[in-house]
Amino acid sequence: MEVSRICCIGAGYVGGPTMAIIAKHCPTVKVTVVDISQSQIDKWNSNNLPIYEPGLEEVVFECRGKNLFFSTDVDNVIRDSEIIFVSVNTPTKKFGIGAGKAADLKYWDIVARNIAKVANGPKVVVEKSTLPVRTAQSMAKVLHANDRKIHFEILSNPEFLAEGTAIHDLTYPDRILIGGNPTESGQKAVGQLEWIYRHWVDDKKILRTNLWSSELSKLVANAFLAQRISSINSISAVCERTGADVDEVARAVGMDSRIGPKFLKSSVGFGGSCFQKDILNLVYLCESLGLPEVAAYWEQVIIMNDYQKRRFSRQIVKCLFNTVSGKKITLLGFAFKKDTGDTRESASIYIAKQLLEERARISIFDPQVDPGQIDQDFLEYSILPTELKSGERVDQLVTKETDVYAACENSHAICIMTEWDMFRTLDFPRIFSRMEKPAFIFDGRNILKHDELRKIGFNVFAIGKASASDTLF
Ligand code: NAD
Ligand code: UDX
C-alpha cells in the first residue's frame, strides 16, 4: 500500500495547508503542490506565505525543500505522482444554467482533461474540492476518454478544515472521510489513501463510504453547521424584541447534550467561501432532483443569513436618526472570521455595500486583510453605488486604515464586524474621546463588555440583546 509521490493541484486555502500537514507526518512521501498561478507559487516558496493561518509557517518552513515542494510545472508533477489530489476552487456559477446556485465546475473539468492528456500511467485522482454529488461519475468519463487506455481511480476525500484553525483541524481531525468504488481497484486506492492518513490519524476516525455518500456528506455537514448559525440568528431578532439575551439562550439550549454548545454564536451573519456556496449547491441539487420542498428548506438558511446582515445595517441607520449620509462609520474587521485574512463572502462586504447605498462614509480596519484585497472586493461585489464608480468621491467615501485608532477618529459609529481578539482590549475611552457625539458601537459579534462601554458614554447595540433605547422595561 505504500505511496512515495503525491501531488495536489490547487495551492489555495485547502491545498497548501493540507499538503503541508501530510508532508509533516509522512516524511517518506514526496509531496508537491502545483498551481497555475505563478505568483501564488512564488509566495509559497517565499517567507511571506500567500495565506495567513496560525501555525502554518512553522509546518511549511519545517518541510519545504525536504519532502514538500511548490511548483507550476503541473504536467511533469502529474506524471510523477501516484496520487493526485485536486483542490481547485468550485465557486457558485455566475452565468448560464444554474447561475447563482450550481457549482461552477470549470476548473475541475480543465484539471481532469489535463490529467487525462498528460498522465503516462494509472493514477488515483482524489476529489479534495467540495463538489456536487456524482461529480466523480462525470470526471471518470472525462478521465477515461483518453486513447491510451490508462486507468484512473477516483476517490472522494472532502476536507473539513475551518480557516483560522486549519492546522489544528488537520492535525486532529474529527474524521477522515474516504469514498471509493466498491471494485477491487477502487478499494485498493482507498487503502493507499488510508495509508497516508494512518501516519497520524487513529484508524477509528477513518470512515469508508461509497463515493456519493462522501460527496453528499460534505455538503450536508456545511449545511448543518450554517443552519445552526441561522437558527440562533433568527432567535437573536426575537431576543431584541423581548429582552431575552441571545448568549444566555444559546448557553441554555447548548447545554442540552443532544444539541451541544458549538456553532451557536449569534453574529452579524456567517461568511466565508464555503457555507453559502455549498448550501446553494445543495439547493440546486434538490431542485434538479425534483425535490422543491427540500430545496426550499435549505434555502431558508441563506435567506435568514441575508436577513441578519440587512437587519444589522438597518439598525445602524435607524439608531443614527435615520440618516447616515455623509457620516463616518467605522468597520472593525473585514475578514469573514478572526485569524484569517480571507474576505470571501464576509459580512463586512455586505454591510459596507448597504451603508454606502445610504451614502455613509466608510472607514475600514482589519489586522490581516491587505488594503488591496479590500479594493478588489469592492470591485468584485460591486459595492460602490454605480453612479460613483468613476467619480473622485470614492476616496472620500471609503478609507482603509492601518491604525485602528485612526480608523475610529471622528466616527459616528463603530461596528465590530470580525471577532478579532485585539478588538476586545482596545482603549475605548480614548476612542470615545475622539468620536462624534452621540457615539455608537454596534457589536456584530457580541465580544465587547457592553456595560463598561455604556459607562464610558457609548450608545451600544448588540446582536440579540435589547439595547437601552429599545428595552421594553
Ligand atoms: P482557493 O481559491 O484558495 O484555491 C484554489 C486554487 O486552485 C487557486 O490558487 C487557483 O489558482 C488554483 N487553480 C484553479 N484552476 C487551476 C488549474 N487548472 N490548475 C492548477 N491550479 C488551479 O480555494 P480553496 O479555498 O482552497 O478551496 C478549494 C476547494 O476546497 C473548494 O472546492 C472549496 O469548496 C473546498 N473547501 C474549502 C475550504 C476552506 O476553508 N477554504 C474548506 C473545505 C473545503
Ligand atoms: C466552514 C466549516 O466550518 C468547515 O468545516 C468547512 O470545511 C469549510 O467551511 P470556515 O468557513 O472556514 O469553515 O469557518 P467557520 O468557522 O465555519 O465559520 C464560518 C462563518 O460562520 C464565519 O463567518 C463565522 O464567523 C460564522 N460563525 C461561526 C458564526 O457566526 N457563529 C458561530 O457560532 C460559528
Short mmCIF file of N, CA and C in Angstrom, two decimals, residues 191-256:
data_model
loop_
_atom_site.label_atom_id
_atom_site.label_comp_id
_atom_site.label_asym_id
_atom_site.label_seq_id
_atom_site.Cartn_x
_atom_site.Cartn_y
_atom_site.Cartn_z
N GLY A 191 -7.34 2.12 0.16
CA GLY A 191 -6.29 1.64 1.07
C GLY A 191 -5.04 2.50 0.99
N GLN A 192 -4.69 2.94 -0.21
CA GLN A 192 -3.50 3.79 -0.36
C GLN A 192 -3.69 5.13 0.36
N LEU A 193 -4.88 5.68 0.20
CA LEU A 193 -5.15 6.98 0.85
C LEU A 193 -5.18 6.81 2.37
N GLU A 194 -5.78 5.70 2.82
CA GLU A 194 -5.81 5.42 4.26
C GLU A 194 -4.40 5.32 4.81
N TRP A 195 -3.53 4.68 4.03
CA TRP A 195 -2.14 4.51 4.47
C TRP A 195 -1.51 5.87 4.80
N ILE A 196 -1.81 6.85 3.98
CA ILE A 196 -1.26 8.19 4.24
C ILE A 196 -1.80 8.74 5.56
N TYR A 197 -3.14 8.72 5.71
CA TYR A 197 -3.73 9.34 6.91
C TYR A 197 -3.36 8.60 8.19
N ARG A 198 -3.16 7.27 8.07
CA ARG A 198 -2.86 6.49 9.28
C ARG A 198 -1.55 6.92 9.94
N HIS A 199 -0.73 7.69 9.23
CA HIS A 199 0.51 8.17 9.84
C HIS A 199 0.24 9.00 11.10
N TRP A 200 -0.92 9.67 11.14
CA TRP A 200 -1.19 10.48 12.34
C TRP A 200 -2.66 10.44 12.80
N VAL A 201 -3.51 9.76 12.04
CA VAL A 201 -4.93 9.72 12.43
C VAL A 201 -5.31 8.31 12.86
N ASP A 202 -6.01 8.25 13.99
CA ASP A 202 -6.46 6.96 14.52
C ASP A 202 -7.38 6.26 13.51
N ASP A 203 -7.17 4.96 13.38
CA ASP A 203 -7.99 4.13 12.48
C ASP A 203 -9.49 4.37 12.63
N LYS A 204 -9.92 4.53 13.91
CA LYS A 204 -11.36 4.63 14.18
C LYS A 204 -11.95 5.91 13.58
N LYS A 205 -11.08 6.86 13.28
CA LYS A 205 -11.59 8.12 12.73
C LYS A 205 -11.62 8.13 11.20
N ILE A 206 -11.19 7.03 10.61
CA ILE A 206 -11.19 6.98 9.15
C ILE A 206 -12.44 6.24 8.67
N LEU A 207 -13.28 6.96 7.96
CA LEU A 207 -14.57 6.40 7.52
C LEU A 207 -14.52 6.06 6.04
N ARG A 208 -14.89 4.83 5.70
CA ARG A 208 -15.00 4.45 4.28
C ARG A 208 -16.47 4.47 3.90
N THR A 209 -16.80 5.15 2.80
CA THR A 209 -18.19 5.14 2.33
C THR A 209 -18.18 4.96 0.81
N ASN A 210 -19.36 4.91 0.23
CA ASN A 210 -19.37 4.93 -1.23
C ASN A 210 -19.13 6.36 -1.70
N LEU A 211 -18.83 6.53 -2.97
CA LEU A 211 -18.46 7.85 -3.49
C LEU A 211 -19.53 8.90 -3.25
N TRP A 212 -20.78 8.50 -3.49
CA TRP A 212 -21.87 9.51 -3.44
C TRP A 212 -22.15 9.94 -2.02
N SER A 213 -22.03 9.02 -1.06
CA SER A 213 -22.24 9.41 0.34
C SER A 213 -21.17 10.41 0.76
N SER A 214 -19.94 10.16 0.31
CA SER A 214 -18.85 11.04 0.69
C SER A 214 -19.06 12.44 0.11
N GLU A 215 -19.37 12.50 -1.18
CA GLU A 215 -19.59 13.82 -1.81
C GLU A 215 -20.75 14.55 -1.11
N LEU A 216 -21.85 13.81 -0.85
CA LEU A 216 -23.02 14.46 -0.25
C LEU A 216 -22.76 14.87 1.20
N SER A 217 -22.01 14.05 1.94
CA SER A 217 -21.78 14.35 3.37
C SER A 217 -21.11 15.70 3.55
N LYS A 218 -20.21 16.05 2.63
CA LYS A 218 -19.53 17.34 2.77
C LYS A 218 -20.52 18.49 2.66
N LEU A 219 -21.42 18.41 1.68
CA LEU A 219 -22.42 19.48 1.53
C LEU A 219 -23.34 19.52 2.75
N VAL A 220 -23.68 18.34 3.23
CA VAL A 220 -24.63 18.27 4.35
C VAL A 220 -23.98 18.79 5.64
N ALA A 221 -22.71 18.47 5.85
CA ALA A 221 -22.02 18.95 7.06
C ALA A 221 -22.03 20.48 7.07
N ASN A 222 -21.70 21.09 5.95
CA ASN A 222 -21.69 22.55 5.91
C ASN A 222 -23.10 23.12 6.07
N ALA A 223 -24.07 22.45 5.48
CA ALA A 223 -25.46 22.93 5.59
C ALA A 223 -25.92 22.87 7.05
N PHE A 224 -25.59 21.78 7.75
CA PHE A 224 -25.99 21.66 9.16
C PHE A 224 -25.32 22.74 10.01
N LEU A 225 -24.04 22.98 9.77
CA LEU A 225 -23.32 23.98 10.56
C LEU A 225 -23.93 25.37 10.33
N ALA A 226 -24.14 25.71 9.07
CA ALA A 226 -24.69 27.03 8.75
C ALA A 226 -26.12 27.15 9.29
N GLN A 227 -26.84 26.03 9.26
CA GLN A 227 -28.22 26.04 9.76
C GLN A 227 -28.26 26.42 11.24
N ARG A 228 -27.28 25.95 12.00
CA ARG A 228 -27.25 26.29 13.43
C ARG A 228 -27.08 27.80 13.60
N ILE A 229 -26.21 28.38 12.78
CA ILE A 229 -25.98 29.83 12.92
C ILE A 229 -27.24 30.60 12.53
N SER A 230 -27.86 30.20 11.43
CA SER A 230 -29.09 30.90 11.03
C SER A 230 -30.18 30.70 12.09
N SER A 231 -30.21 29.53 12.70
CA SER A 231 -31.23 29.28 13.74
C SER A 231 -31.03 30.24 14.91
N ILE A 232 -29.80 30.34 15.39
CA ILE A 232 -29.59 31.22 16.56
C ILE A 232 -29.74 32.67 16.14
N ASN A 233 -29.35 33.00 14.91
CA ASN A 233 -29.51 34.39 14.45
C ASN A 233 -31.00 34.76 14.34
N SER A 234 -31.82 33.80 13.95
CA SER A 234 -33.26 34.10 13.89
C SER A 234 -33.78 34.40 15.30
N ILE A 235 -33.24 33.66 16.27
CA ILE A 235 -33.66 33.87 17.65
C ILE A 235 -33.14 35.21 18.18
N SER A 236 -32.01 35.67 17.64
CA SER A 236 -31.47 36.96 18.10
C SER A 236 -32.47 38.08 17.85
N ALA A 237 -33.21 37.97 16.74
CA ALA A 237 -34.21 39.00 16.44
C ALA A 237 -35.32 38.96 17.48
N VAL A 238 -35.67 37.74 17.91
CA VAL A 238 -36.72 37.60 18.94
C VAL A 238 -36.21 38.19 20.25
N CYS A 239 -34.93 37.92 20.55
CA CYS A 239 -34.35 38.43 21.80
C CYS A 239 -34.40 39.95 21.85
N GLU A 240 -34.03 40.57 20.74
CA GLU A 240 -34.01 42.04 20.73
C GLU A 240 -35.37 42.65 21.00
N ARG A 241 -36.42 41.92 20.67
CA ARG A 241 -37.78 42.47 20.89
C ARG A 241 -38.39 42.05 22.21
N THR A 242 -37.72 41.14 22.93
CA THR A 242 -38.36 40.62 24.14
C THR A 242 -37.56 40.86 25.41
N GLY A 243 -36.29 41.24 25.26
CA GLY A 243 -35.47 41.41 26.45
C GLY A 243 -34.73 40.14 26.83
N ALA A 244 -34.93 39.05 26.08
CA ALA A 244 -34.10 37.85 26.30
C ALA A 244 -32.71 38.16 25.72
N ASP A 245 -31.71 37.42 26.22
CA ASP A 245 -30.33 37.67 25.78
C ASP A 245 -29.88 36.45 24.99
N VAL A 246 -29.48 36.66 23.74
CA VAL A 246 -29.22 35.52 22.85
C VAL A 246 -28.07 34.64 23.35
N ASP A 247 -27.08 35.26 24.02
CA ASP A 247 -25.97 34.44 24.54
C ASP A 247 -26.46 33.54 25.67
N GLU A 248 -27.37 34.09 26.49
CA GLU A 248 -27.92 33.27 27.57
C GLU A 248 -28.79 32.14 27.01
N VAL A 249 -29.56 32.46 25.99
CA VAL A 249 -30.42 31.44 25.37
C VAL A 249 -29.54 30.35 24.74
N ALA A 250 -28.49 30.77 24.02
CA ALA A 250 -27.62 29.80 23.34
C ALA A 250 -26.97 28.88 24.38
N ARG A 251 -26.58 29.46 25.51
CA ARG A 251 -25.93 28.66 26.55
C ARG A 251 -26.91 27.64 27.12
N ALA A 252 -28.11 28.14 27.41
CA ALA A 252 -29.13 27.25 28.00
C ALA A 252 -29.50 26.12 27.04
N VAL A 253 -29.64 26.48 25.77
CA VAL A 253 -30.03 25.47 24.78
C VAL A 253 -28.87 24.51 24.52
N GLY A 254 -27.66 25.07 24.41
CA GLY A 254 -26.50 24.26 24.06
C GLY A 254 -26.06 23.30 25.16
N MET A 255 -26.52 23.55 26.39
CA MET A 255 -26.15 22.62 27.47
C MET A 255 -26.92 21.32 27.40
N ASP A 256 -27.92 21.28 26.58
CA ASP A 256 -28.58 20.00 26.29
C ASP A 256 -27.59 19.20 25.45
#
